[in-house]
CSV table of C-alpha atoms in Angstrom, one decimal:
chain,number,residue,atom,x,y,z
A,1,UNK,CA,109.5,129.1,-43.2
A,2,UNK,CA,110.7,125.6,-43.9
A,3,UNK,CA,108.6,122.7,-44.9
A,4,UNK,CA,108.9,120.5,-41.8
A,5,UNK,CA,108.9,116.8,-41.8
A,6,UNK,CA,106.4,115.6,-39.1
A,7,UNK,CA,108.5,112.8,-37.8
A,8,UNK,CA,112.3,112.6,-37.8
A,9,UNK,CA,113.4,109.8,-40.0
A,10,UNK,CA,116.8,108.3,-40.6
A,11,UNK,CA,118.3,107.7,-44.0
A,12,UNK,CA,118.8,104.1,-43.0
A,13,UNK,CA,115.0,103.8,-42.8
A,14,UNK,CA,114.8,105.2,-46.4
A,15,UNK,CA,117.4,102.8,-47.6
A,16,UNK,CA,115.6,99.8,-46.0
A,17,UNK,CA,112.3,100.9,-47.5
A,18,UNK,CA,113.7,101.3,-51.0
A,19,UNK,CA,115.3,97.9,-50.8
A,20,UNK,CA,112.0,96.4,-49.6
A,21,UNK,CA,110.1,98.2,-52.3
A,22,UNK,CA,112.5,96.9,-54.9
A,23,UNK,CA,111.7,93.4,-53.7
A,24,UNK,CA,108.0,94.0,-54.3
A,25,UNK,CA,106.9,95.2,-50.9
A,26,UNK,CA,103.9,97.4,-51.7
A,27,UNK,CA,103.7,99.0,-48.3
A,28,UNK,CA,107.4,100.0,-48.4
A,29,UNK,CA,106.9,101.4,-51.9
A,30,UNK,CA,104.0,103.5,-50.8
A,31,UNK,CA,106.0,104.9,-47.9
A,32,UNK,CA,108.9,105.8,-50.1
A,33,UNK,CA,106.7,107.7,-52.5
A,34,UNK,CA,104.7,109.3,-49.7
A,35,UNK,CA,107.9,110.6,-48.2
A,36,UNK,CA,109.6,111.9,-51.3
A,37,UNK,CA,107.5,111.9,-54.4
A,38,UNK,CA,105.7,115.2,-54.0
A,39,UNK,CA,108.8,117.3,-53.2
A,40,UNK,CA,111.0,115.6,-55.8
A,41,UNK,CA,108.3,116.2,-58.4
A,42,UNK,CA,107.9,119.8,-57.4
A,43,UNK,CA,111.6,120.5,-57.7
A,44,UNK,CA,111.8,118.9,-61.1
A,45,UNK,CA,108.6,120.7,-62.2
A,46,UNK,CA,110.0,124.1,-61.0
A,47,UNK,CA,113.0,123.5,-63.2
A,48,UNK,CA,111.3,122.1,-66.3
A,49,UNK,CA,107.8,123.8,-66.1
A,50,UNK,CA,106.4,121.2,-68.4
A,51,UNK,CA,104.3,118.3,-67.1
A,52,UNK,CA,105.3,115.8,-69.7
A,53,UNK,CA,109.0,116.4,-69.3
A,54,UNK,CA,108.6,116.3,-65.6
A,55,UNK,CA,106.8,113.0,-65.7
A,56,UNK,CA,109.5,111.5,-67.8
A,57,UNK,CA,112.4,112.8,-65.7
A,58,UNK,CA,110.7,111.9,-62.5
A,59,UNK,CA,110.2,108.3,-63.7
A,60,UNK,CA,113.9,108.1,-64.6
A,61,UNK,CA,114.9,109.6,-61.2
A,62,UNK,CA,113.0,107.1,-59.2
A,63,UNK,CA,114.1,104.2,-61.4
A,64,UNK,CA,117.7,105.3,-60.8
A,65,UNK,CA,117.1,105.5,-57.1
A,66,UNK,CA,115.7,102.0,-57.0
A,67,UNK,CA,118.4,100.7,-59.2
A,68,UNK,CA,121.3,102.4,-57.4
A,69,UNK,CA,120.2,102.1,-53.8
A,70,UNK,CA,123.0,99.6,-53.2
A,71,UNK,CA,125.5,102.4,-53.8
A,72,UNK,CA,123.8,104.7,-51.3
A,73,UNK,CA,125.7,104.3,-48.1
A,74,UNK,CA,123.3,105.8,-45.7
A,75,UNK,CA,125.9,108.1,-44.1
A,76,UNK,CA,124.8,111.1,-46.2
A,77,UNK,CA,121.1,112.1,-46.2
A,78,UNK,CA,118.9,110.1,-48.5
A,79,UNK,CA,116.8,113.2,-49.1
A,80,UNK,CA,119.8,115.2,-50.4
A,81,UNK,CA,120.9,112.1,-52.4
A,82,UNK,CA,117.6,111.8,-54.2
A,83,UNK,CA,117.3,115.5,-54.8
A,84,UNK,CA,120.8,115.6,-56.3
A,85,UNK,CA,119.8,112.9,-58.8
A,86,UNK,CA,116.6,114.9,-59.5
A,87,UNK,CA,118.2,118.3,-59.9
A,88,UNK,CA,120.9,116.9,-62.2
A,89,UNK,CA,118.4,115.0,-64.3
A,90,UNK,CA,116.1,118.0,-64.6
A,91,UNK,CA,119.0,120.4,-65.5
A,92,UNK,CA,120.2,118.0,-68.2
A,93,UNK,CA,116.7,117.7,-69.6
A,94,UNK,CA,116.2,121.4,-69.7
A,95,UNK,CA,116.4,122.8,-73.2
A,96,UNK,CA,117.1,126.4,-72.8
A,97,UNK,CA,117.2,128.5,-75.9
A,98,UNK,CA,119.3,131.2,-74.4
A,99,UNK,CA,121.3,131.3,-71.2
A,100,UNK,CA,119.5,132.8,-68.3
A,101,UNK,CA,120.3,136.2,-66.8
A,102,UNK,CA,123.6,136.5,-65.0
A,103,UNK,CA,123.1,138.7,-62.0
A,104,UNK,CA,125.3,141.8,-61.9
A,105,UNK,CA,125.9,143.4,-58.6
A,106,UNK,CA,126.3,146.7,-60.3
A,107,UNK,CA,122.7,146.5,-61.5
A,108,UNK,CA,121.2,145.1,-58.4
A,109,UNK,CA,123.0,146.9,-55.6
A,110,UNK,CA,122.7,150.6,-55.0
A,111,UNK,CA,125.6,153.0,-55.7
A,112,UNK,CA,128.1,153.7,-52.9
A,113,UNK,CA,130.6,156.5,-52.3
A,114,UNK,CA,134.2,155.6,-52.1
A,115,UNK,CA,134.0,155.5,-48.3
A,116,UNK,CA,131.4,152.8,-48.6
A,117,UNK,CA,128.4,155.0,-47.7
A,118,UNK,CA,125.2,154.5,-49.7
A,119,UNK,CA,124.9,157.3,-52.3
A,120,UNK,CA,121.2,157.0,-53.2
A,121,UNK,CA,117.8,157.0,-51.6
A,122,UNK,CA,116.0,153.7,-51.5
A,123,UNK,CA,112.3,153.4,-51.6
A,124,UNK,CA,110.7,151.2,-49.0
A,125,UNK,CA,107.8,149.4,-50.6
A,126,UNK,CA,108.0,146.3,-48.4
A,127,UNK,CA,104.5,146.9,-46.9
A,128,UNK,CA,103.0,147.1,-50.4
A,129,UNK,CA,104.6,143.7,-51.2
A,130,UNK,CA,102.1,142.3,-48.7
A,131,UNK,CA,99.1,144.2,-50.0
A,132,UNK,CA,96.5,141.6,-51.1
A,133,UNK,CA,95.3,144.0,-53.8
A,134,UNK,CA,98.7,144.0,-55.4
A,135,UNK,CA,99.5,140.4,-54.7
A,136,UNK,CA,98.5,139.0,-58.1
A,137,UNK,CA,100.5,141.5,-60.1
A,138,UNK,CA,103.5,141.4,-57.8
A,139,UNK,CA,103.5,137.6,-57.9
A,140,UNK,CA,103.5,137.7,-61.7
A,141,UNK,CA,106.5,140.0,-61.6
A,142,UNK,CA,108.3,137.6,-59.3
A,143,UNK,CA,107.5,134.5,-61.4
A,144,UNK,CA,108.8,136.2,-64.5
A,145,UNK,CA,112.0,137.2,-62.7
A,146,UNK,CA,112.6,133.7,-61.3
A,147,UNK,CA,112.1,132.2,-64.7
A,148,UNK,CA,114.6,134.7,-66.3
A,149,UNK,CA,117.4,133.8,-63.9
A,150,UNK,CA,120.2,131.5,-65.0
A,151,UNK,CA,119.9,128.0,-63.6
A,152,UNK,CA,122.9,128.5,-61.3
A,153,UNK,CA,121.0,131.1,-59.3
A,154,UNK,CA,117.5,129.7,-59.8
A,155,UNK,CA,118.2,126.2,-58.5
A,156,UNK,CA,119.9,127.6,-55.4
A,157,UNK,CA,116.9,129.8,-54.8
A,158,UNK,CA,114.4,127.0,-55.4
A,159,UNK,CA,116.1,124.6,-53.0
A,160,UNK,CA,116.9,127.0,-50.2
A,161,UNK,CA,114.1,129.6,-50.2
A,162,UNK,CA,111.2,127.7,-51.7
A,163,UNK,CA,111.8,124.1,-50.7
A,164,UNK,CA,113.5,125.0,-47.4
A,165,UNK,CA,116.6,122.9,-47.6
A,166,UNK,CA,119.4,124.2,-45.4
A,167,UNK,CA,122.4,125.9,-46.9
A,168,UNK,CA,124.4,122.7,-46.2
A,169,UNK,CA,121.8,120.5,-47.8
A,170,UNK,CA,121.6,122.8,-50.8
A,171,UNK,CA,125.4,122.7,-51.2
A,172,UNK,CA,125.4,118.9,-51.0
A,173,UNK,CA,122.6,118.6,-53.6
A,174,UNK,CA,124.3,120.9,-56.0
A,175,UNK,CA,127.8,119.7,-55.2
A,176,UNK,CA,128.9,123.3,-54.4
A,177,UNK,CA,130.6,124.8,-51.4
A,178,UNK,CA,128.5,126.7,-48.9
A,179,UNK,CA,130.1,130.0,-49.8
A,180,UNK,CA,129.2,129.5,-53.4
A,181,UNK,CA,125.6,128.7,-52.4
A,182,UNK,CA,125.4,131.8,-50.3
A,183,UNK,CA,126.8,134.0,-53.1
A,184,UNK,CA,124.3,132.7,-55.6
A,185,UNK,CA,121.5,132.9,-53.2
A,186,UNK,CA,122.3,136.5,-52.4
A,187,UNK,CA,122.4,137.4,-56.1
A,188,UNK,CA,119.1,135.6,-56.8
A,189,UNK,CA,117.5,137.6,-54.0
A,190,UNK,CA,119.0,140.9,-55.2
A,191,UNK,CA,117.7,140.2,-58.7
A,192,UNK,CA,114.2,139.5,-57.4
A,193,UNK,CA,114.3,142.6,-55.2
A,194,UNK,CA,115.2,144.7,-58.2
A,195,UNK,CA,112.4,143.3,-60.3
A,196,UNK,CA,109.9,144.2,-57.7
A,197,UNK,CA,111.5,147.6,-57.1
A,198,UNK,CA,111.0,148.4,-60.7
A,199,UNK,CA,107.4,147.3,-60.5
A,200,UNK,CA,106.5,149.2,-57.4
A,201,UNK,CA,108.4,152.3,-58.4
A,202,UNK,CA,106.5,152.4,-61.7
A,203,UNK,CA,103.3,152.2,-59.8
A,204,UNK,CA,104.3,155.1,-57.6
A,205,UNK,CA,105.0,157.4,-60.6
A,206,UNK,CA,102.6,160.3,-60.8
A,207,UNK,CA,99.7,159.7,-63.3
A,208,UNK,CA,100.7,162.7,-65.5
A,209,UNK,CA,104.1,161.1,-66.3
A,210,UNK,CA,102.5,157.7,-66.9
A,211,UNK,CA,100.0,159.3,-69.4
A,212,UNK,CA,102.9,160.8,-71.3
A,213,UNK,CA,104.6,157.5,-71.5
A,214,UNK,CA,101.4,156.2,-73.0
B,1,UNK,CA,133.8,140.9,-41.2
B,2,UNK,CA,133.5,144.6,-40.8
B,3,UNK,CA,130.1,146.1,-40.4
B,4,UNK,CA,130.8,149.7,-40.5
B,5,UNK,CA,129.8,151.0,-43.9
B,6,UNK,CA,126.6,150.7,-45.9
B,7,UNK,CA,128.4,148.6,-48.5
B,8,UNK,CA,129.8,146.1,-45.9
B,9,UNK,CA,126.3,145.8,-44.3
B,10,UNK,CA,124.4,145.3,-47.6
B,11,UNK,CA,127.0,142.8,-48.7
B,12,UNK,CA,126.1,140.8,-45.6
B,13,UNK,CA,122.4,140.7,-46.1
B,14,UNK,CA,122.3,137.0,-46.8
B,15,UNK,CA,124.8,136.2,-44.0
B,16,UNK,CA,122.5,138.0,-41.6
B,17,UNK,CA,119.3,136.3,-42.8
B,18,UNK,CA,121.0,132.9,-42.7
B,19,UNK,CA,122.2,133.5,-39.2
B,20,UNK,CA,125.9,133.3,-40.2
B,21,UNK,CA,127.1,136.5,-38.5
B,22,UNK,CA,128.9,136.5,-35.2
B,23,UNK,CA,127.0,138.1,-32.3
B,24,UNK,CA,129.2,141.2,-32.6
B,25,UNK,CA,128.7,141.4,-36.4
B,26,UNK,CA,124.9,141.0,-35.9
B,27,UNK,CA,124.8,143.8,-33.4
B,28,UNK,CA,126.7,146.1,-35.7
B,29,UNK,CA,124.5,145.2,-38.6
B,30,UNK,CA,121.3,145.9,-36.6
B,31,UNK,CA,122.7,149.1,-35.2
B,32,UNK,CA,123.6,150.3,-38.7
B,33,UNK,CA,120.0,149.5,-39.8
B,34,UNK,CA,118.6,151.5,-37.0
B,35,UNK,CA,120.6,154.6,-38.0
B,36,UNK,CA,120.5,154.3,-41.8
B,37,UNK,CA,117.2,154.9,-43.6
B,38,UNK,CA,118.2,153.8,-47.1
B,39,UNK,CA,120.0,150.6,-45.9
B,40,UNK,CA,117.0,149.7,-43.8
B,41,UNK,CA,114.7,150.3,-46.8
B,42,UNK,CA,117.0,148.1,-49.0
B,43,UNK,CA,117.0,145.4,-46.3
B,44,UNK,CA,113.2,145.5,-45.8
B,45,UNK,CA,112.6,145.2,-49.5
B,46,UNK,CA,115.2,142.5,-50.0
B,47,UNK,CA,113.5,140.4,-47.3
B,48,UNK,CA,110.0,141.2,-48.6
B,49,UNK,CA,111.0,140.1,-52.1
B,50,UNK,CA,112.3,136.8,-50.8
B,51,UNK,CA,109.2,136.2,-48.7
B,52,UNK,CA,106.9,137.0,-51.6
B,53,UNK,CA,108.8,134.8,-54.0
B,54,UNK,CA,108.7,132.0,-51.4
B,55,UNK,CA,104.9,132.3,-51.1
B,56,UNK,CA,104.3,132.6,-54.8
B,57,UNK,CA,106.5,129.6,-55.7
B,58,UNK,CA,105.2,127.5,-52.9
B,59,UNK,CA,101.7,127.7,-54.5
B,60,UNK,CA,103.0,126.0,-57.6
B,61,UNK,CA,101.4,122.6,-57.4
B,62,UNK,CA,102.4,119.6,-59.4
B,63,UNK,CA,99.3,118.3,-61.2
B,64,UNK,CA,97.9,115.4,-59.2
B,65,UNK,CA,97.5,113.3,-62.3
B,66,UNK,CA,101.2,113.5,-62.8
B,67,UNK,CA,101.9,112.1,-59.3
B,68,UNK,CA,99.4,109.3,-60.0
B,69,UNK,CA,100.9,108.4,-63.3
B,70,UNK,CA,104.5,108.3,-62.0
B,71,UNK,CA,103.3,106.1,-59.1
B,72,UNK,CA,101.6,103.7,-61.5
B,73,UNK,CA,104.5,103.6,-63.8
B,74,UNK,CA,106.9,102.7,-61.0
B,75,UNK,CA,104.5,100.1,-59.6
B,76,UNK,CA,104.4,98.4,-62.9
B,77,UNK,CA,108.1,98.5,-63.4
B,78,UNK,CA,108.8,97.1,-59.9
B,79,UNK,CA,106.1,94.5,-60.2
B,80,UNK,CA,104.2,95.8,-57.2
B,81,UNK,CA,100.6,94.9,-56.9
B,82,UNK,CA,98.4,98.0,-56.6
């Protein structure tokens, strides 16, 4: 489900609003922030997870937008432009101790025979994923898995699946080709699937074995 | 794109969800799913994981004070009367 915009707006409108805001127009300023602030902040916050860092980066991003609006031509989408600035700024500010998980297809895809047929059984816990009683735990598993992912998969996932940008918009924001976006998106989804599979399959283990594991 | 084997079909999960398969490929994909229990299970759980992640992460809210502070900062910098 995408996050819809209620009224179609052109990038030329955004450009005009930003120029007016820069000139001190309070109404234009409010409108620019109403349109973009929440989503931009959420994207930055998803990457940085720290409110203070987010505040600092967000301020820089909007100042950059206001300062550089003259270089924005209005042919490309204003929304992808501002989000590109935001993602780049957030990624630069991110101080990661270790690199995130690189998703291996070997670990996240099932085994296949040489003829391409699947060689294993696959448990179907998709109904349980919607079970309200398990929701809190499953969500925690997901959150942890998303946080563990390397930025190159995580940002694609955040932009496409969480924020609802199209593949093309995501590609523009991240300055990647669409095939690269699809590949990283697929790997992110595989990784999350595996994290949940481990969780649900552990839950399904018979109690005796769980007790032995202590 | 060939959609005969399990491997080909599972490699195309994101293409399918993004609507990037041709009509023929999509039909082949769906037909394979109808006839292959493990692939169907993998697909269902793949999609359920994405959906749960989407819901979980969309609940993340930026603290409202943060939005207010950013707004005030910018107003000040731009010399906009509040």
